[in-house]
CSV table of C-alpha atoms and ligand atoms in Angstrom, one decimal:
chain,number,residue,atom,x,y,z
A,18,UNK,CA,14.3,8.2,26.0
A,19,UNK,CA,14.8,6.6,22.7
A,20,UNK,CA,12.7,7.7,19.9
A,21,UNK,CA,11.5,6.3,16.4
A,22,UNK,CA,13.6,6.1,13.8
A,23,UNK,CA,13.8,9.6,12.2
A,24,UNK,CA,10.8,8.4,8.5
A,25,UNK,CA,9.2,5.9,10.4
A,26,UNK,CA,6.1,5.5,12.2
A,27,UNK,CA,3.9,3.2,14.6
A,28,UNK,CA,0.3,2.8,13.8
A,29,UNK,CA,-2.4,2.0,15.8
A,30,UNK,CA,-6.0,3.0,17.3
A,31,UNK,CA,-8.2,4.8,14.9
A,32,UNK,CA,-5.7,5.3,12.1
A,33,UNK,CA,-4.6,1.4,12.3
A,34,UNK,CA,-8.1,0.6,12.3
A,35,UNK,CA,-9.0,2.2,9.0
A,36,UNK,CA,-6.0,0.6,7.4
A,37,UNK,CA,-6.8,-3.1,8.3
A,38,UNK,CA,-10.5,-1.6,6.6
A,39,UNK,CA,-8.7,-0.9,3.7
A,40,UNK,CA,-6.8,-3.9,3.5
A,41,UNK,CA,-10.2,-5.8,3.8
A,42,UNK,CA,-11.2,-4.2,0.4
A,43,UNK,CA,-7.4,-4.6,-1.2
A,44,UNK,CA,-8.2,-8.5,0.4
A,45,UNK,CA,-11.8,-8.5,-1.8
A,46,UNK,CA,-11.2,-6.6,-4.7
A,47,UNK,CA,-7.9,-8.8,-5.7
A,48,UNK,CA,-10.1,-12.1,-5.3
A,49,UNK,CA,-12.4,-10.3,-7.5
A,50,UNK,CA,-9.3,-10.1,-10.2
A,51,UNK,CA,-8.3,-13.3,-9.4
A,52,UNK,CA,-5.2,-12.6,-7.8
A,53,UNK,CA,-3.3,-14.2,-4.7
A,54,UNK,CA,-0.9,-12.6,-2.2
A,55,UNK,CA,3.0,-13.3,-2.2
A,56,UNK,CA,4.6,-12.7,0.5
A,57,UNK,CA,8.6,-12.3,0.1
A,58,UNK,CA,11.2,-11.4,2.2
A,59,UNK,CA,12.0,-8.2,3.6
A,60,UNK,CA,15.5,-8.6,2.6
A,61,UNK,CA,17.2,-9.3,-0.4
A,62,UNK,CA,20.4,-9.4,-2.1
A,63,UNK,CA,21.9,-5.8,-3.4
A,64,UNK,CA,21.9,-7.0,-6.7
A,65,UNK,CA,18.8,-7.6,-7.2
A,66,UNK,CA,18.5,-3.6,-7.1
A,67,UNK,CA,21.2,-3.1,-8.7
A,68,UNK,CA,20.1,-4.6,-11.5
A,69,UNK,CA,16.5,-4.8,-11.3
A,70,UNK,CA,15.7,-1.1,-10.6
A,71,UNK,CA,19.1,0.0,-12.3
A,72,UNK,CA,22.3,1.7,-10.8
A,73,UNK,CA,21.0,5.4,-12.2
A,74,UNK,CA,18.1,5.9,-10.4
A,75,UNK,CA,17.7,7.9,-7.5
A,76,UNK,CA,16.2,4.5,-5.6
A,77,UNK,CA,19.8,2.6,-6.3
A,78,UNK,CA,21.8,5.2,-5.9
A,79,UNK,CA,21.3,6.9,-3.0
A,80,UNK,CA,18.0,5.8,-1.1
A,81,UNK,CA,18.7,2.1,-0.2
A,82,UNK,CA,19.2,0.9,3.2
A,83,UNK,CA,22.5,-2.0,2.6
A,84,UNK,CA,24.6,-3.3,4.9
A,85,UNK,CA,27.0,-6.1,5.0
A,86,UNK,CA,26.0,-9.1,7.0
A,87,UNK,CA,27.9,-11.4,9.4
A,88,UNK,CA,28.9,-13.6,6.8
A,89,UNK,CA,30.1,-10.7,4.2
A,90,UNK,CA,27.1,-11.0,1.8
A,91,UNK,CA,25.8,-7.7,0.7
A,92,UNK,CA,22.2,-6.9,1.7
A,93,UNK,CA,19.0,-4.5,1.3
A,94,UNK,CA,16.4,-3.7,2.9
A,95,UNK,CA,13.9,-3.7,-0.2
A,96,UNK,CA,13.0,-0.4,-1.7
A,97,UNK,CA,10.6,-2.2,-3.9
A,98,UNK,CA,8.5,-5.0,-4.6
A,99,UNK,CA,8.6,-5.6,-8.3
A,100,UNK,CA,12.1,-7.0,-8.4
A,101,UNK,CA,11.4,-9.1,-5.6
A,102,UNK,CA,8.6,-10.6,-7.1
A,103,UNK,CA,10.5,-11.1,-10.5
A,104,UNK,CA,13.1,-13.1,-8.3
A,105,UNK,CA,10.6,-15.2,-7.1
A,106,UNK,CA,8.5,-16.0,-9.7
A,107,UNK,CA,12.3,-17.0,-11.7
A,108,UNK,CA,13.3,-19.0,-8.7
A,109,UNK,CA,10.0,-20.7,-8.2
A,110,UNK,CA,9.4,-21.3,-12.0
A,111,UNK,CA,6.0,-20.0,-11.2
A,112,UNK,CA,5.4,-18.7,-15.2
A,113,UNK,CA,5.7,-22.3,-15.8
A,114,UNK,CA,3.0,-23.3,-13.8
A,115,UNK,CA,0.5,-21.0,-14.8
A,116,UNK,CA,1.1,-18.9,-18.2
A,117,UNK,CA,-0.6,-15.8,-16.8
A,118,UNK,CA,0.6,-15.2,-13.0
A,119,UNK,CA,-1.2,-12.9,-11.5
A,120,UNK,CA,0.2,-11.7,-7.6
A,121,UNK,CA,-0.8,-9.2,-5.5
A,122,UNK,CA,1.8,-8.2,-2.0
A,123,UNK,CA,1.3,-6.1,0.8
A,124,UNK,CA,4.3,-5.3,3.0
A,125,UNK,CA,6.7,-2.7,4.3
A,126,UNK,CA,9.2,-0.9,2.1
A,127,UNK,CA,12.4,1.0,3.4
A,128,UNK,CA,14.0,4.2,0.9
A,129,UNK,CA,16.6,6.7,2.5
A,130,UNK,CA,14.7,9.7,1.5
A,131,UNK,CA,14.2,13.5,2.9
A,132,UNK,CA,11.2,12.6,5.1
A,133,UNK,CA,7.9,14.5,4.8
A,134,UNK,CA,4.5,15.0,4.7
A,135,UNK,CA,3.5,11.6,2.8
A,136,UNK,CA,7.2,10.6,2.4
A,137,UNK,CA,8.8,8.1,5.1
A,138,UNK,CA,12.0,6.1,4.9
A,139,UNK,CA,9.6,2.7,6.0
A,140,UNK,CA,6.7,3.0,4.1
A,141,UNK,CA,4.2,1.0,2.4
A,142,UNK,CA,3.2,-0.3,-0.5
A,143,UNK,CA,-0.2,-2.5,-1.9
A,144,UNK,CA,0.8,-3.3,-5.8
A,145,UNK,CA,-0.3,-6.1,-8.3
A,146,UNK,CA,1.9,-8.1,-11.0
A,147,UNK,CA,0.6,-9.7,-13.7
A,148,UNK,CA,3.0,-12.3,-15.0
A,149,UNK,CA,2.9,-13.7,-18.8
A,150,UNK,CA,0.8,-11.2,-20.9
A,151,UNK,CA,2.2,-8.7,-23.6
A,152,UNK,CA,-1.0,-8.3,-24.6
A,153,UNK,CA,-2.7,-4.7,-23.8
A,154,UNK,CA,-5.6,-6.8,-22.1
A,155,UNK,CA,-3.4,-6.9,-19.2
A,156,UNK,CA,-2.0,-3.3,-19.0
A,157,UNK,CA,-5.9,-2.8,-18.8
A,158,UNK,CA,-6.2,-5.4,-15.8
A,159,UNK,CA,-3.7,-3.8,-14.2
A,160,UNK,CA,-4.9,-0.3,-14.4
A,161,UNK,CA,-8.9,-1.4,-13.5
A,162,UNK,CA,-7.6,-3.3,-10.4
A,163,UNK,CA,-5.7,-0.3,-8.8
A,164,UNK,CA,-8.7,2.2,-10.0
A,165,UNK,CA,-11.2,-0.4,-8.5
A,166,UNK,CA,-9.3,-0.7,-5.3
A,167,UNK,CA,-9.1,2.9,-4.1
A,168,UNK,CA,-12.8,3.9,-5.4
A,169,UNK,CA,-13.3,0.6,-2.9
A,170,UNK,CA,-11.4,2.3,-0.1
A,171,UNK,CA,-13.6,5.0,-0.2
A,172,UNK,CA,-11.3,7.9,-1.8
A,173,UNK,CA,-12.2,10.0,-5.3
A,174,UNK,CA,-9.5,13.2,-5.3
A,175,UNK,CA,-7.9,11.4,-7.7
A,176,UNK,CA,-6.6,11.0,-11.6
A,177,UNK,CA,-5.2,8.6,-13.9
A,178,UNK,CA,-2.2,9.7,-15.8
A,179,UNK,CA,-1.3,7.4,-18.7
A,180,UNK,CA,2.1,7.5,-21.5
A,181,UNK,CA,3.8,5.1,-23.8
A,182,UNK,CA,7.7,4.4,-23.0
A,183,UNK,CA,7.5,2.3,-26.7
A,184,UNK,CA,9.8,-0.8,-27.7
A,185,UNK,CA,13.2,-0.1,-26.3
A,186,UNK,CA,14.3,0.0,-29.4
A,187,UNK,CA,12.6,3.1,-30.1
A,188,UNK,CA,13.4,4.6,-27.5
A,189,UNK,CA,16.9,4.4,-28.2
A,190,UNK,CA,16.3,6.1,-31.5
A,191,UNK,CA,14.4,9.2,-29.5
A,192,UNK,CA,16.9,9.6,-26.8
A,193,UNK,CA,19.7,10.2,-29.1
A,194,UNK,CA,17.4,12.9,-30.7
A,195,UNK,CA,16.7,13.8,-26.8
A,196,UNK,CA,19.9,14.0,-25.5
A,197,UNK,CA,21.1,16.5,-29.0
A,198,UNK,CA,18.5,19.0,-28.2
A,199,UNK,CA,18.9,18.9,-24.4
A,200,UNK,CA,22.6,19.1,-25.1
A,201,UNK,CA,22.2,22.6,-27.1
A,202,UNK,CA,20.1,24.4,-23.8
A,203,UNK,CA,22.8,22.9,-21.4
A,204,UNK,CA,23.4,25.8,-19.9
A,205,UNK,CA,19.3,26.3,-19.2
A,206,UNK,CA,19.5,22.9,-17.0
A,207,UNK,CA,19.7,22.0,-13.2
A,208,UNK,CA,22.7,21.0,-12.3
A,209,UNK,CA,21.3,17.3,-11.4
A,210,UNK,CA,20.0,17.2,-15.2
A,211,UNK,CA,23.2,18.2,-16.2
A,212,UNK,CA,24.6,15.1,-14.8
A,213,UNK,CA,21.5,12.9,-15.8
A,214,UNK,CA,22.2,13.9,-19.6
A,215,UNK,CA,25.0,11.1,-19.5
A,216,UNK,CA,23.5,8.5,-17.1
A,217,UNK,CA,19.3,8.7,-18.2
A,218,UNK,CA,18.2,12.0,-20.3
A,219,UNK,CA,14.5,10.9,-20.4
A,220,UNK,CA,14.4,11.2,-16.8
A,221,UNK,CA,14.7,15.1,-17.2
A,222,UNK,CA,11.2,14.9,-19.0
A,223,UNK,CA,9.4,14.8,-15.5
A,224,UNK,CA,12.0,17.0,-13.7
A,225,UNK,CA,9.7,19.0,-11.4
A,226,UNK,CA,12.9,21.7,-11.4
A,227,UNK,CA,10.5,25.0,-13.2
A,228,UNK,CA,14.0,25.4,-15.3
A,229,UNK,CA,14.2,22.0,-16.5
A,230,UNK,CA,10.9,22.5,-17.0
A,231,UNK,CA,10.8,24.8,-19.4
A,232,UNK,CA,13.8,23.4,-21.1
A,233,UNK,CA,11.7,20.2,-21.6
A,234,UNK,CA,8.5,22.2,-23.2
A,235,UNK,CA,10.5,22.7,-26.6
A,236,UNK,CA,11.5,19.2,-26.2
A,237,UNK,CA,10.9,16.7,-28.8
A,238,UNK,CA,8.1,14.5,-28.2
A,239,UNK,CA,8.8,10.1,-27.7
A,240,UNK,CA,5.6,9.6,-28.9
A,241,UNK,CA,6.6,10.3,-32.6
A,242,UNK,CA,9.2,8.2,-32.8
A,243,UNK,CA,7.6,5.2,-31.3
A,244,UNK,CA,6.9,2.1,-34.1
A,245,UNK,CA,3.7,1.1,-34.9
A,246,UNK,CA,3.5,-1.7,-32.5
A,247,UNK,CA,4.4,0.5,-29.5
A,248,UNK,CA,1.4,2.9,-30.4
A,249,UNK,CA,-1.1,0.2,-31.3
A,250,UNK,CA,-0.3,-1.7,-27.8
A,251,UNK,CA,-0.7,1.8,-26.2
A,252,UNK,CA,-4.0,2.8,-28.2
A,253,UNK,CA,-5.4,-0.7,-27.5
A,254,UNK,CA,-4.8,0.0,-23.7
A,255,UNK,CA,-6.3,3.3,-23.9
A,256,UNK,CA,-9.6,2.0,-25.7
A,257,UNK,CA,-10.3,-0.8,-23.0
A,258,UNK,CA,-10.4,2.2,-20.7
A,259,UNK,CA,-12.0,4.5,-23.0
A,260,UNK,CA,-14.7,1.8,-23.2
A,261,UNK,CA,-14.6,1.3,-19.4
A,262,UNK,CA,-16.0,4.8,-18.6
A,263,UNK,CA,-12.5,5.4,-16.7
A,264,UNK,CA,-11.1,8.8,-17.4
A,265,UNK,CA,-7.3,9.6,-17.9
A,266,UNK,CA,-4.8,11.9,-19.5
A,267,UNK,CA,-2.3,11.3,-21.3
A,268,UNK,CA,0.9,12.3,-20.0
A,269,UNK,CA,3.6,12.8,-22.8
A,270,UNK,CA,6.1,13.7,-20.4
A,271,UNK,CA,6.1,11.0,-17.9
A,272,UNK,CA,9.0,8.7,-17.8
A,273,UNK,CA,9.0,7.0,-14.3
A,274,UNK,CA,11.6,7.2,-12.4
A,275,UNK,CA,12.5,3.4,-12.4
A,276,UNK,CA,15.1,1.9,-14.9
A,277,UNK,CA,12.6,-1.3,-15.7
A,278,UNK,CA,9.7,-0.1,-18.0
A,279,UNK,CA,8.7,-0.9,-22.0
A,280,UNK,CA,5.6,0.5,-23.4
A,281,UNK,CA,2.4,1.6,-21.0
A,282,UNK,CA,3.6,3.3,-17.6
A,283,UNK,CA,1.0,5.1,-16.0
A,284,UNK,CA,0.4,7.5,-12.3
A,285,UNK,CA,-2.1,8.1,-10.4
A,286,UNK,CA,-2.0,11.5,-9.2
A,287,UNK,CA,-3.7,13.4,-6.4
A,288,UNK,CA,-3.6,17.3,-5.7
A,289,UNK,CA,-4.4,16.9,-1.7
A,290,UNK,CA,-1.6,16.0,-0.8
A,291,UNK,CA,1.4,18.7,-1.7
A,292,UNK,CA,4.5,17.7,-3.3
A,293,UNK,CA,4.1,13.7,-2.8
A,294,UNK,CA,1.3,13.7,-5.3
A,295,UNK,CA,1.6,10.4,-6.7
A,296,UNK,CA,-0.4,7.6,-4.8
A,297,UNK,CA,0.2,4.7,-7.1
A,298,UNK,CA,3.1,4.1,-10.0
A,299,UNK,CA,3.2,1.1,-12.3
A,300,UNK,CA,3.4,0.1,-15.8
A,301,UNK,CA,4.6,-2.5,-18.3
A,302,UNK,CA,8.3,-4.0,-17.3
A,303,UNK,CA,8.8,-6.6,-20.3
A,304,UNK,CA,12.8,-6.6,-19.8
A,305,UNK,CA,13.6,-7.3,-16.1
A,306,UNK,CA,13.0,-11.0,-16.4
A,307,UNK,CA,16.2,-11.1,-18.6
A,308,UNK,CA,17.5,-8.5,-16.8
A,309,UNK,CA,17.6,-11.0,-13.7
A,310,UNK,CA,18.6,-13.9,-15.5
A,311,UNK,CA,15.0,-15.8,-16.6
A,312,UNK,CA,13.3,-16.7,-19.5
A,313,UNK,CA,11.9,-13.5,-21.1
A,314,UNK,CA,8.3,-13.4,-20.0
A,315,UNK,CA,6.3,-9.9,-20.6
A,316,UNK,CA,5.1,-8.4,-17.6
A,317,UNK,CA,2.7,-5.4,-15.9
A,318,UNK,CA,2.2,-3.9,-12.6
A,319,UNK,CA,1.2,-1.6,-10.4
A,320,UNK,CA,2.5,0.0,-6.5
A,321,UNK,CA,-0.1,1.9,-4.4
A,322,UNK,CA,1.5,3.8,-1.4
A,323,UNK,CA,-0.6,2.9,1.3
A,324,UNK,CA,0.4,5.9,3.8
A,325,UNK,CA,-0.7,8.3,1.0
A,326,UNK,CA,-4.2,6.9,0.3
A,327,UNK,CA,-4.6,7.3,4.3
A,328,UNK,CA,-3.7,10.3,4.1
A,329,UNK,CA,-5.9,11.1,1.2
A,330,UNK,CA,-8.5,9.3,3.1
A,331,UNK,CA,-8.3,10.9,6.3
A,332,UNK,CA,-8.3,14.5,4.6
A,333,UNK,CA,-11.9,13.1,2.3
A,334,UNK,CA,-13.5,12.2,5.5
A,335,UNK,CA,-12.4,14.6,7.8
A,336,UNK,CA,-10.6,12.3,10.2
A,337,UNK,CA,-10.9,8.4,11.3
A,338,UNK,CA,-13.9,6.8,12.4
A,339,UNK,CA,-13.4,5.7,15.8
A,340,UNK,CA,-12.5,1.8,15.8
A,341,UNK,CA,-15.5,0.0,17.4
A,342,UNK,CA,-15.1,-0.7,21.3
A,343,UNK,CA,-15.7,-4.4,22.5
A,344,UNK,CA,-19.0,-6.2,22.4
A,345,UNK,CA,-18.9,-6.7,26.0
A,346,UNK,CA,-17.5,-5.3,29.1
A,347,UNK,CA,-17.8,-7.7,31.9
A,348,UNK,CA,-18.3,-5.7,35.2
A,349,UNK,CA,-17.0,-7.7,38.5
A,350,UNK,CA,-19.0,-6.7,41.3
A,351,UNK,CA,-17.1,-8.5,44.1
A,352,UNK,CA,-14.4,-10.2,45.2
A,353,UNK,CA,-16.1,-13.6,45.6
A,354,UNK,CA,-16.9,-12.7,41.9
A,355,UNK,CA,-13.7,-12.3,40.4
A,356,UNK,CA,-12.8,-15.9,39.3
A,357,UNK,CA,-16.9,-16.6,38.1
A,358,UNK,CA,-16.0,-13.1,35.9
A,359,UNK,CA,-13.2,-14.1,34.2
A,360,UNK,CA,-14.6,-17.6,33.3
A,361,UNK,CA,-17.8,-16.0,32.2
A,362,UNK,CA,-15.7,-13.5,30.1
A,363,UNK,CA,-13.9,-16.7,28.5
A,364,UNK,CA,-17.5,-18.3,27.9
A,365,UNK,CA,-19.0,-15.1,26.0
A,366,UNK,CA,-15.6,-15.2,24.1
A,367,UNK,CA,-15.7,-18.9,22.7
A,368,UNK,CA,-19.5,-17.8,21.8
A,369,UNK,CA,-17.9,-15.1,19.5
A,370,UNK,CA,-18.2,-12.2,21.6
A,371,UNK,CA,-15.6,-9.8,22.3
A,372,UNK,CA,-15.0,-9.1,25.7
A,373,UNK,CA,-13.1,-6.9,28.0
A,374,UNK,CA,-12.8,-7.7,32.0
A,375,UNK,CA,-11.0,-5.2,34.7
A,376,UNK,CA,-7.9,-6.1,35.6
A,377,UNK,CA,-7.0,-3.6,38.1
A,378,UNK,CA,-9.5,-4.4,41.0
A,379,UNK,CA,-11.1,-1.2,40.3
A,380,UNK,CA,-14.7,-0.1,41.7
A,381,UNK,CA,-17.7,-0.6,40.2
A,382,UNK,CA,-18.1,3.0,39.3
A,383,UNK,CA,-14.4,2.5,38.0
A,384,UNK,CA,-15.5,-0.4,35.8
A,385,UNK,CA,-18.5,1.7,34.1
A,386,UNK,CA,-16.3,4.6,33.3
A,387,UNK,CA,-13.8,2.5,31.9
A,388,UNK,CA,-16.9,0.8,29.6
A,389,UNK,CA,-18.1,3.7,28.2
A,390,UNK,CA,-14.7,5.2,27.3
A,391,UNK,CA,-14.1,1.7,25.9
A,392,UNK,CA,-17.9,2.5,23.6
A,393,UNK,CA,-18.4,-1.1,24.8
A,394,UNK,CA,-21.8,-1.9,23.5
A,395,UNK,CA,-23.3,-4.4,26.5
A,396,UNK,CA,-22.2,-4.2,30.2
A,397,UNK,CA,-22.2,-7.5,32.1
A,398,UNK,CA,-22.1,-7.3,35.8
A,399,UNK,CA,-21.5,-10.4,38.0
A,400,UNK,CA,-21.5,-9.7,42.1
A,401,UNK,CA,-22.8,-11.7,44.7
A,402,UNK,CA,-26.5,-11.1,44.4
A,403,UNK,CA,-26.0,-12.3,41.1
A,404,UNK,CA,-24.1,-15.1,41.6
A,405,UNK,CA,-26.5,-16.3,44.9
A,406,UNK,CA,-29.4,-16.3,42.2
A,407,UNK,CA,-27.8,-17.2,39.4
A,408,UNK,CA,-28.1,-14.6,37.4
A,409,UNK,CA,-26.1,-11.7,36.2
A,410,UNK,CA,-27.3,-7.8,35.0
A,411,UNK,CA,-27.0,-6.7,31.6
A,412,UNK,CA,-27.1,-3.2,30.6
A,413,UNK,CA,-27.5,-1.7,27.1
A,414,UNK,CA,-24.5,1.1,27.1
A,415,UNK,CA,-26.3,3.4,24.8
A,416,UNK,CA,-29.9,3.5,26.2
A,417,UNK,CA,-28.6,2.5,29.6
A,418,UNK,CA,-31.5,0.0,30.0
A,419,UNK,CA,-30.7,-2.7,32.4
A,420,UNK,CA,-32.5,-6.1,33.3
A,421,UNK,CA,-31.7,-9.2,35.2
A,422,UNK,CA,-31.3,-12.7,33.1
A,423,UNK,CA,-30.5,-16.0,34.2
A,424,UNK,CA,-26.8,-17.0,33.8
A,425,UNK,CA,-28.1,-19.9,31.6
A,426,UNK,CA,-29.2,-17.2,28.9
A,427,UNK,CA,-26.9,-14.8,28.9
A,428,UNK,CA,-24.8,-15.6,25.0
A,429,UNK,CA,-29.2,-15.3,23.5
A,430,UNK,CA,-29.4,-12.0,25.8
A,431,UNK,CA,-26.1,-10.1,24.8
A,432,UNK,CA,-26.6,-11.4,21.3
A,433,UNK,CA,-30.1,-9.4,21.3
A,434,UNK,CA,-28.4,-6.1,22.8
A,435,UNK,CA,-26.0,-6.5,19.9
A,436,UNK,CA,-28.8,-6.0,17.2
A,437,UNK,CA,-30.6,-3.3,19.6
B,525,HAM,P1,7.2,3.9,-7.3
B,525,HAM,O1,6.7,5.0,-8.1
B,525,HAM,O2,8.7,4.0,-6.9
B,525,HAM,O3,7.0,2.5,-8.1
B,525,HAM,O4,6.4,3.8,-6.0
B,525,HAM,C1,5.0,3.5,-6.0
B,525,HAM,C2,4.2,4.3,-5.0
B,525,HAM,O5,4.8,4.1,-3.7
B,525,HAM,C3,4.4,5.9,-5.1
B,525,HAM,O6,3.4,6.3,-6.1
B,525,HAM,C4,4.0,6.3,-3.7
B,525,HAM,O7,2.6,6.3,-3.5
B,525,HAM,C5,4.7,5.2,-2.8
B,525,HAM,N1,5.9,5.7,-2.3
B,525,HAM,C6,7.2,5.6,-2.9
B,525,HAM,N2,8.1,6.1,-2.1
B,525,HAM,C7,7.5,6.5,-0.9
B,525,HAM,C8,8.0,7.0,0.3
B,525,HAM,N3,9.2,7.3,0.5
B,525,HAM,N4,7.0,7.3,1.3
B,525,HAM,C9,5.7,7.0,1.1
B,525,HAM,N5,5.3,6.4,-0.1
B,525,HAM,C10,6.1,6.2,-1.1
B,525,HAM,C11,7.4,1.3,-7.6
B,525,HAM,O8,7.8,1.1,-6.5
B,525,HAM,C12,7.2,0.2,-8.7
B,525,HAM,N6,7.6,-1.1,-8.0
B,525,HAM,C13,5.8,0.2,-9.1
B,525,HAM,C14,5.5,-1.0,-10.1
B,525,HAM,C15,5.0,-2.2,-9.8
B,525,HAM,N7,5.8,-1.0,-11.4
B,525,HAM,C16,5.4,-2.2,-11.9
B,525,HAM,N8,4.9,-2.9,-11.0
């Protein structure tokens, strides 16, 4: 027998259809932002990583899924969708077009990590970019969509976590100070901090290792030696949602683990769901579009991970509502009957109806069962009583009423079992 790939999953029945639910709302609550989907490819060139996400972090350097093709050209299997997006919006000169861009993309991602509760190697992601702001107005937008769209999907064990990363010019400045006082309690720090004091020192700050951790407490803080224009973007952000009514925390301590981020960078955090607590990560990226070679064009965004808020979900509500059976299940009676049943089926079916016929010859007693463990709302039967008078039975599944109506009227009859 060959199994699924060790991380991945398939999705369907209940489960798959309280995802297409949520992607309904993700669908409405976007329009309501004015935002429209991109859709880009599932593979991209290495570099694009490489230098998008940067060659220090844990997603570069040792979670992506690359492979040579035929022709020699070096290729991954995206880990993420903000450099993607970037690509495209360079390529397709879309800032041009429209001086505030906003996108939203829903699609399959693919990281080499440990697999676990709420962490897959093919996962996905729902996330938002707005393209062409520097203004705090947008981190706002940002952070309002992604709160809107999960309070839409029906979840509320949630938080909003909220930091400054500053200019990168002050951030140089603090992890110089950083990287001195992390340097004096070297010997205090994990052995992967030890090796991230060279390659990305702030990265330590959210080390969930409980010795890093207490290493980082009498660390100094990046908030203090932020300019004034990094702390009145971030206080700006922070009233919009003050005056919002959304409730955060600031989180001094949170770095993100991706190389791409100037000023706001925000989480939100959920305690249901063990180590994998965070649902959604984004902030403000204002370097990667001359990182990848465009015009410099300020930028904000957000990824939700999609398997975590069904997981979150499924643990609110106790379990998935059963997906809704067919409208109809048409019951053939005989064998003269079995040609008039499918056509029949085929006429409910342009009417809008959905409708399931037996395709295994099966008794009629067969056919009910089947109906009810279907929860198909009306059963249609056609045999050859019915088809002499021209007429077929329909039977309300739930009350288990049945009547005889002319053939003629049977769409206005099912439709009225429907409401019933
Ligand atoms: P990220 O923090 O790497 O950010 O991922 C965002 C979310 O994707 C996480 O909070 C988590 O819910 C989900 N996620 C990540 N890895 C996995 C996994 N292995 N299994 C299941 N879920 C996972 C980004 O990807 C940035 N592109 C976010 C962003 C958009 N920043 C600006 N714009």
């Amino acid at each position: 027998m060959i199994s699924v790939v060790r991380g991945m999953r398939d999705l369907h029945g209940n489960e798959l259809a309280a995802w297409q639910q949520a992607e309904d709302v993700i669908r409405a609550t976007t329009a309501a932002f004015g935002y429209s989907e991109y859709r880009t490819p599932i593979l991209e060139f290495t570099e694009l990583f490489k230098r998008g996400v940067g060659t220090d972090t844990d997603i570069v350097g040792k979670e992506m899924y690359t492979f040579e093709d035929r022709g020699g050209d070096s290729l991954t299997l995206r880990p993420e969708m903000t450099a993607p997006i970037v690509r495209a919006a360079i390529e397709n000169n879309l800032v041009r077009h429209s001086p505030t861009t906003r996108l939203w993309y829903l699609g399959p991602l693919f990281r080499y990590e440990r697999p676990q509760k709420g962490r897959y190697r093919q996962f996905h992601q729902f996330g938002a970019e707005c393209l062409g702001s520097a203004h705090p107005e947008a981190d706002a937008e940002i952070i309002l969509l992604a709160m809107e769209t999960l309070a839409g999907i029906g979840i509320s064990s949630f938080r909003l976590e909220v930091n400054t990363l500053g200019s990168p010019e002050s951030r140089a400045a603090y992890r110089a100070e950083l990287v001195a006082y992390l340097s004096s309690n070297i010997d205090a720090l994990s052995a992967d901090s030890v090796r991230r004091l060279d390659t990305n020192p702030l990265r330590i700050l959210d080390s969930k290792d409980p010795a890093d951790a207490e290493v980082v407490k009498g660390a100094p803080r990046l908030y203090d030696y932020l300019d004034d224009d990094s702390k009145a973007h971030f206080g700006a952000v922070c009233g919009i949602l003050d005056s919002a009514g959304i409730p955060y925390t600031v989180n001094h301590r949170m770095v993100r683990g991706l190389d791409y981020y100037s000023h706001t960078v925000f989480e939100i955090v959920t305690d249901a769901l063990g180590s994998q607590n965070a649902i959604c990560g984004g902030g403000r990226y204002d370097p990667l579009f001359a990182i990848l070679g465009g015009t410099a064009t300020p930028a904000v965004g957000f990824s939700i991970g999609m398997e975590r808020v069904m997981l979150l979900l499924e643990a609110e509500h106790g379990g998935w509502t059963p997906a809704a059976g067919p409208d109809v299940f048409l019951c053939c009676a005989s064998d003269a009957a079995r040609l008039p049943s499918q056509l029949l089926a085929l006429r409910l079916r342009r009417a809008g109806l959905s409708v399931v016929t037996d395709l295994l010859r099966r008794s009629v007693k067969a056919q009910v069962r089947e109906a009810d463990k279907l929860a198909a709302q009306v059963m249609v039967t056609l045999g050859d009583d019915e088809m002499e008078r021209q007429e077929v039975v329909v039977k309300h599944m739930a009350s288990r009423e049945q009547r005889s109506v002319p053939l003629a009227a049977l769409v206005d009859e099912v439709m009225k079992d429907m409401k019933a």
